[in-house]
PDB file of C-alpha atoms in Angstrom:
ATOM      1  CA  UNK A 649      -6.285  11.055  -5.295  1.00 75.00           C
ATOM      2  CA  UNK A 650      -5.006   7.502  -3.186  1.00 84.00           C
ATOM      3  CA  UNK A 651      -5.806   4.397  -5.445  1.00 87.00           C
ATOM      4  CA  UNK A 652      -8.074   2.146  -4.159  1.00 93.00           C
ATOM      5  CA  UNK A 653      -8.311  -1.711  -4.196  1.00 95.00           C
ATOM      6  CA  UNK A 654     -11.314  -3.567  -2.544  1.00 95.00           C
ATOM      7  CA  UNK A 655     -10.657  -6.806  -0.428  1.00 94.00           C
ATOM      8  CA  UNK A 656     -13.100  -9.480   1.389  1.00 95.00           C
ATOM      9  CA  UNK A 657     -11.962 -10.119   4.790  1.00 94.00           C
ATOM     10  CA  UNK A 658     -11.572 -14.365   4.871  1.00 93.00           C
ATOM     11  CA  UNK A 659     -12.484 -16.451   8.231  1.00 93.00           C
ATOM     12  CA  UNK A 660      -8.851 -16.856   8.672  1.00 93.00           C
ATOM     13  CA  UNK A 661      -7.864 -13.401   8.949  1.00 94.00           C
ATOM     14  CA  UNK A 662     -10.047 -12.974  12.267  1.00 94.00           C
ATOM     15  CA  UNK A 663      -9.133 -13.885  15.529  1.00 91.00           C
ATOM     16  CA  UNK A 664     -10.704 -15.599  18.674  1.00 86.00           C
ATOM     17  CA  UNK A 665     -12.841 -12.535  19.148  1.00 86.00           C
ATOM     18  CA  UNK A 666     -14.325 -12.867  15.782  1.00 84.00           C
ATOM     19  CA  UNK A 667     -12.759  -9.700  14.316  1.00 92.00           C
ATOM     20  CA  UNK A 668      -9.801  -8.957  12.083  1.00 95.00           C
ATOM     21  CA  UNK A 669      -6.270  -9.535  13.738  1.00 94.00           C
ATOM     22  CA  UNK A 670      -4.430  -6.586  13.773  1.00 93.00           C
ATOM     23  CA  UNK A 671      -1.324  -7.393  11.640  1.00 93.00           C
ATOM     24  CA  UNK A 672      -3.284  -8.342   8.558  1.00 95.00           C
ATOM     25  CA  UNK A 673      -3.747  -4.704   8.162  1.00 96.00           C
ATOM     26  CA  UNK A 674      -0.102  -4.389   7.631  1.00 95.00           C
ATOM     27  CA  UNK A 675      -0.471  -7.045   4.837  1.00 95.00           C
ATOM     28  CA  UNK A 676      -2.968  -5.513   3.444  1.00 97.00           C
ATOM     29  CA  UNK A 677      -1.111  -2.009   3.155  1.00 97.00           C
ATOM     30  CA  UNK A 678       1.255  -4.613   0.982  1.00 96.00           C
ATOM     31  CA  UNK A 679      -2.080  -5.290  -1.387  1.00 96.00           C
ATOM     32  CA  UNK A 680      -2.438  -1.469  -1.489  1.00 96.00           C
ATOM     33  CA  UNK A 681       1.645  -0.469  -2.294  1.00 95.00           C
ATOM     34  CA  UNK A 682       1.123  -3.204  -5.134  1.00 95.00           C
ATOM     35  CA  UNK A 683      -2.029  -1.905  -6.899  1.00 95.00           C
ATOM     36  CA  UNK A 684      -0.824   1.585  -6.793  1.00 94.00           C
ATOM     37  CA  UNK A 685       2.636   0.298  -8.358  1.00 94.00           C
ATOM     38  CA  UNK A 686       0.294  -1.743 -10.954  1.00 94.00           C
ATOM     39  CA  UNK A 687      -1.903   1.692 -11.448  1.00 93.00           C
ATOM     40  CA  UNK A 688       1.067   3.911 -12.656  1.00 92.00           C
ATOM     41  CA  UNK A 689       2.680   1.049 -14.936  1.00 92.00           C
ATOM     42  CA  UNK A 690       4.813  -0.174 -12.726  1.00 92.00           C
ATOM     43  CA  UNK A 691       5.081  -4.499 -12.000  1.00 92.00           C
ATOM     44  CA  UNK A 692       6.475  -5.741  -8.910  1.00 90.00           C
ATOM     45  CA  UNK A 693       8.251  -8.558 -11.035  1.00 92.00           C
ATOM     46  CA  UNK A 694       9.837  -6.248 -13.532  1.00 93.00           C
ATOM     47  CA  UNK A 695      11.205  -4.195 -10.472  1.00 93.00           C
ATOM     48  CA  UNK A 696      12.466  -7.141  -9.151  1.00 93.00           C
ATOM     49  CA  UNK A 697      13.685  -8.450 -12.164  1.00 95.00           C
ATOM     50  CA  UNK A 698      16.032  -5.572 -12.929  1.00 95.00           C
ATOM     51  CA  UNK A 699      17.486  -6.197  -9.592  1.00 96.00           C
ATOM     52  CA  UNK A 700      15.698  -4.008  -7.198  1.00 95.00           C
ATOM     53  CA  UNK A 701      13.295  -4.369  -3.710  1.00 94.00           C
ATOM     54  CA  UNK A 702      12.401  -1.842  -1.756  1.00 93.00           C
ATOM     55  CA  UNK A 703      11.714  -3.137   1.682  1.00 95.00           C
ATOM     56  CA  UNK A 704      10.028  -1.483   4.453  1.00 96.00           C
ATOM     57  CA  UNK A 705      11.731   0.012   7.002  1.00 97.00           C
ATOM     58  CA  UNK A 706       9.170   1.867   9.371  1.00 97.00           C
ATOM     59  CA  UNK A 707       5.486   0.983   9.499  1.00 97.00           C
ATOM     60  CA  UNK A 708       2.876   2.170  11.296  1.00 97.00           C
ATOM     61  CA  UNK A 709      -1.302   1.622  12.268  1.00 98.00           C
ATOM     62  CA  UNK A 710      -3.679   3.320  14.030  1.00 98.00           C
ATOM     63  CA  UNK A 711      -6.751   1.235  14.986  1.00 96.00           C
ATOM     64  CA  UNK A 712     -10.066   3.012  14.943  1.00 96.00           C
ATOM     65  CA  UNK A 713     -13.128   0.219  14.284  1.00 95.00           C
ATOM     66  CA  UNK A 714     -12.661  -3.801  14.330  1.00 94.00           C
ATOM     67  CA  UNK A 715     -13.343  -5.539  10.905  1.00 94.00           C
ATOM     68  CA  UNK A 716     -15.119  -8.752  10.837  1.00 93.00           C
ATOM     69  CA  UNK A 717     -15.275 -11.682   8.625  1.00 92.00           C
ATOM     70  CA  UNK A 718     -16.748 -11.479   5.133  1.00 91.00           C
ATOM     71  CA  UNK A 719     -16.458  -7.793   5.528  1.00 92.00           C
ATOM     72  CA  UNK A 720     -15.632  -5.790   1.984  1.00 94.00           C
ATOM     73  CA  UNK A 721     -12.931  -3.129   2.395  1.00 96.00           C
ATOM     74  CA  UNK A 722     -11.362  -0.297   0.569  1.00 96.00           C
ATOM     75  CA  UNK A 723      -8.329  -0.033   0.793  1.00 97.00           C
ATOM     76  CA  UNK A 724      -7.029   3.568  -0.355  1.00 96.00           C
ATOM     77  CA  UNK A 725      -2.958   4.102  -0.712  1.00 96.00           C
ATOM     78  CA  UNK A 726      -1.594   7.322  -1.314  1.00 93.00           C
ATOM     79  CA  UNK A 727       2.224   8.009  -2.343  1.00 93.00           C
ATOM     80  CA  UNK A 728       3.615  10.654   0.255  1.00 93.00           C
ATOM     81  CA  UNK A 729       7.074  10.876  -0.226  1.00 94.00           C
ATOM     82  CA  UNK A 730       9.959  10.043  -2.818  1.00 93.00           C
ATOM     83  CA  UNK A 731      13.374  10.371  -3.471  1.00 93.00           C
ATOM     84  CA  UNK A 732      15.511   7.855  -5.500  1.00 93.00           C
ATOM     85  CA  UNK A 733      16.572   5.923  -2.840  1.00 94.00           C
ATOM     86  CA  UNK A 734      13.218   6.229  -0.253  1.00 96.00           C
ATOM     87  CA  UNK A 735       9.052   6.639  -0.768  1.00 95.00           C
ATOM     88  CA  UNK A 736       6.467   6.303   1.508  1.00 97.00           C
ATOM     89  CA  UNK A 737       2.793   6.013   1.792  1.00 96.00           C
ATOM     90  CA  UNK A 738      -0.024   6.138   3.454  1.00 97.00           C
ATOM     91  CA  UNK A 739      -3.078   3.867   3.873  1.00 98.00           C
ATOM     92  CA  UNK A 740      -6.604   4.349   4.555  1.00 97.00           C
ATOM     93  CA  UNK A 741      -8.815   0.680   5.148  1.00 97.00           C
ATOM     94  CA  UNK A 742     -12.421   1.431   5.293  1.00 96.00           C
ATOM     95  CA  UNK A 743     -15.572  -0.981   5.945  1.00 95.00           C
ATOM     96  CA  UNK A 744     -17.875  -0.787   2.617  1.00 90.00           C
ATOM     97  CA  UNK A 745     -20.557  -3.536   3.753  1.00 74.00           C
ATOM     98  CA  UNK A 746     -23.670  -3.243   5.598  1.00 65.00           C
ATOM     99  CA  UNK A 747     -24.725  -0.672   8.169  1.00 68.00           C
ATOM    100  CA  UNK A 748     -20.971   0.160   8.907  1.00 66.00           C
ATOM    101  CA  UNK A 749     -20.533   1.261   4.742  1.00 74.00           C
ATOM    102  CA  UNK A 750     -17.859   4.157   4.885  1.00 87.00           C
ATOM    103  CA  UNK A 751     -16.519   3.514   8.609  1.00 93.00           C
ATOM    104  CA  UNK A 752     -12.720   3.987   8.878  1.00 96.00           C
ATOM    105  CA  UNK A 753     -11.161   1.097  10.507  1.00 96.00           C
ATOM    106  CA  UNK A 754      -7.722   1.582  10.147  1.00 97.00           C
ATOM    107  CA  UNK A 755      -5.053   4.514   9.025  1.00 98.00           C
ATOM    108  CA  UNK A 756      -1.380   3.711   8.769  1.00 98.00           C
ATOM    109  CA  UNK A 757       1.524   4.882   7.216  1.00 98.00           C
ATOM    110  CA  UNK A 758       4.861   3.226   5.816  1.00 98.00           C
ATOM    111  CA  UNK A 759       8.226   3.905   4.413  1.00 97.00           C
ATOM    112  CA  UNK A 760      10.668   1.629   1.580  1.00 96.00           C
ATOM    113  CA  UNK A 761      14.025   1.990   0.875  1.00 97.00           C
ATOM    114  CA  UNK A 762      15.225   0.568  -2.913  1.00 96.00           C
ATOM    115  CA  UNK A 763      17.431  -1.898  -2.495  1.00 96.00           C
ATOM    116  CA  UNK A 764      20.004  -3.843  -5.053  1.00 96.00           C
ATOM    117  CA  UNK A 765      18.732  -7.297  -4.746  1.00 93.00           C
ATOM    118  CA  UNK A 766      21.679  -8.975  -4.903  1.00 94.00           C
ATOM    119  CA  UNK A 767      23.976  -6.965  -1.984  1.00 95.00           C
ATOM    120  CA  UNK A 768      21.028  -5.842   0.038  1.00 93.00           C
ATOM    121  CA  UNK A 769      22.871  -2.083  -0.293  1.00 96.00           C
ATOM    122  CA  UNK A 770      20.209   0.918  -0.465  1.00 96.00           C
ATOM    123  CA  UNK A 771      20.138   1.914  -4.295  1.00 95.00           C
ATOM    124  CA  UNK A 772      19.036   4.819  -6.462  1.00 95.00           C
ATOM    125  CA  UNK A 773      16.226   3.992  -8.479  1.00 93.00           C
ATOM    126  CA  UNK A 774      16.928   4.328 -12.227  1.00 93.00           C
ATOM    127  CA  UNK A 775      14.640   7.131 -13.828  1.00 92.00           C
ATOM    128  CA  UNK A 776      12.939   3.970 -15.694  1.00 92.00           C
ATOM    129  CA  UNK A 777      10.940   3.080 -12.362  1.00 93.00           C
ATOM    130  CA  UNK A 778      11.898   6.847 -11.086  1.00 93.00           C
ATOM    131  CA  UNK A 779       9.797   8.556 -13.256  1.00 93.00           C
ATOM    132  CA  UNK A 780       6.239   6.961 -13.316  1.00 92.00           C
ATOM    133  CA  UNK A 781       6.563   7.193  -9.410  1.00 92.00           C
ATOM    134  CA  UNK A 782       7.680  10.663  -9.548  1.00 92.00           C
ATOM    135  CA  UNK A 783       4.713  11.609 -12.074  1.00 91.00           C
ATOM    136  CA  UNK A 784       1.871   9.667 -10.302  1.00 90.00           C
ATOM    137  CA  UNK A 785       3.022  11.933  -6.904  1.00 87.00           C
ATOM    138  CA  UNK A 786       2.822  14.936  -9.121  1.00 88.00           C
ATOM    139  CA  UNK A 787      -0.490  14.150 -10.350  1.00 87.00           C
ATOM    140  CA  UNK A 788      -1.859  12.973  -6.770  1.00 82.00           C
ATOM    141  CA  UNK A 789      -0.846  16.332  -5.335  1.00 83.00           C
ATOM    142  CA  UNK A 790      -2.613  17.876  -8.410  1.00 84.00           C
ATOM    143  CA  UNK A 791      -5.522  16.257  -7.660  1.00 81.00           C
ATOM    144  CA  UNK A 792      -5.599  14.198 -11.037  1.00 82.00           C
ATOM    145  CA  UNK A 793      -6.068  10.306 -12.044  1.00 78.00           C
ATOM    146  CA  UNK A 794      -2.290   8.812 -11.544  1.00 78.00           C
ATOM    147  CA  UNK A 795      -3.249   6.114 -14.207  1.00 68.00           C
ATOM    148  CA  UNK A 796       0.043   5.344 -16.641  1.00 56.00           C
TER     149      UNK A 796
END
């Protein structure tokens, strides 16, 4: 089951045509990766704290329906893949306001690599961070709440 995290699209994140620009998406997929890391226990400060990133290093959108300003969205992120070096996920974004309520606007995908902070050299991730990540994917592909 992905985790979702709702968001209000802002008058800045729309373009000349009065819809969403395209590459907020990809930040957005960022608000997603966070909240699912915050669901299973895990902070993005502690990670980095202990000396480890995890960059992106492919990312990818499909575009289906333009958002608009003031818009509310659901974001759903779903882990796909881990090692202890590499995960990915996916990303739905979906329009919950108004007449559009449930339209798909966007699907995407992306993958990290942990890093060591300090060299910038692709790391294994210690079982400390491992482990919650490895048990939420377990419990996603069982269908169950990945809540720590």
């Amino acid at each position: 089951m992905p985790i979702t995290v709702e968001h209000r699209v802002n008058f800045y994140d729309t373009d000349a045509m009065e819809v969403v620009h395209h590459a907020n998406y990809i930040r957005w997929f960022e608000i997603g990766r966070v909240a699912y890391l915050r669901r299973i226990g895990i902070m993005l400060g502690a990670l980095m704290d202990a000396g480890y990133v995890f960059p992106i290093i492919k990312v990818g959108a499909e575009f289906h329906a333009p958002g608009h300003f003031d818009d509310t969205l659901r974001i759903e992120t779903t882990a796909t893949a881990l090692t202890k070096a590499k995960m990915a996920f996916t990303y739905r974004i979906l329009n919950e306001a108004g007449d559009e309520a449930g339209e798909l606007l966007v699907t995407g995908m992306s993958e990290n690599v942990f890093t060591k902070r300090d060299t910038g050299h692709i790391t294994r991730l210690p079982k400390e961070f491992y482990e919650p990540l490895e048990a939420a994917m377990r419990a996603e592909k069982e269908g169950r709440n990945i809540d720590a």
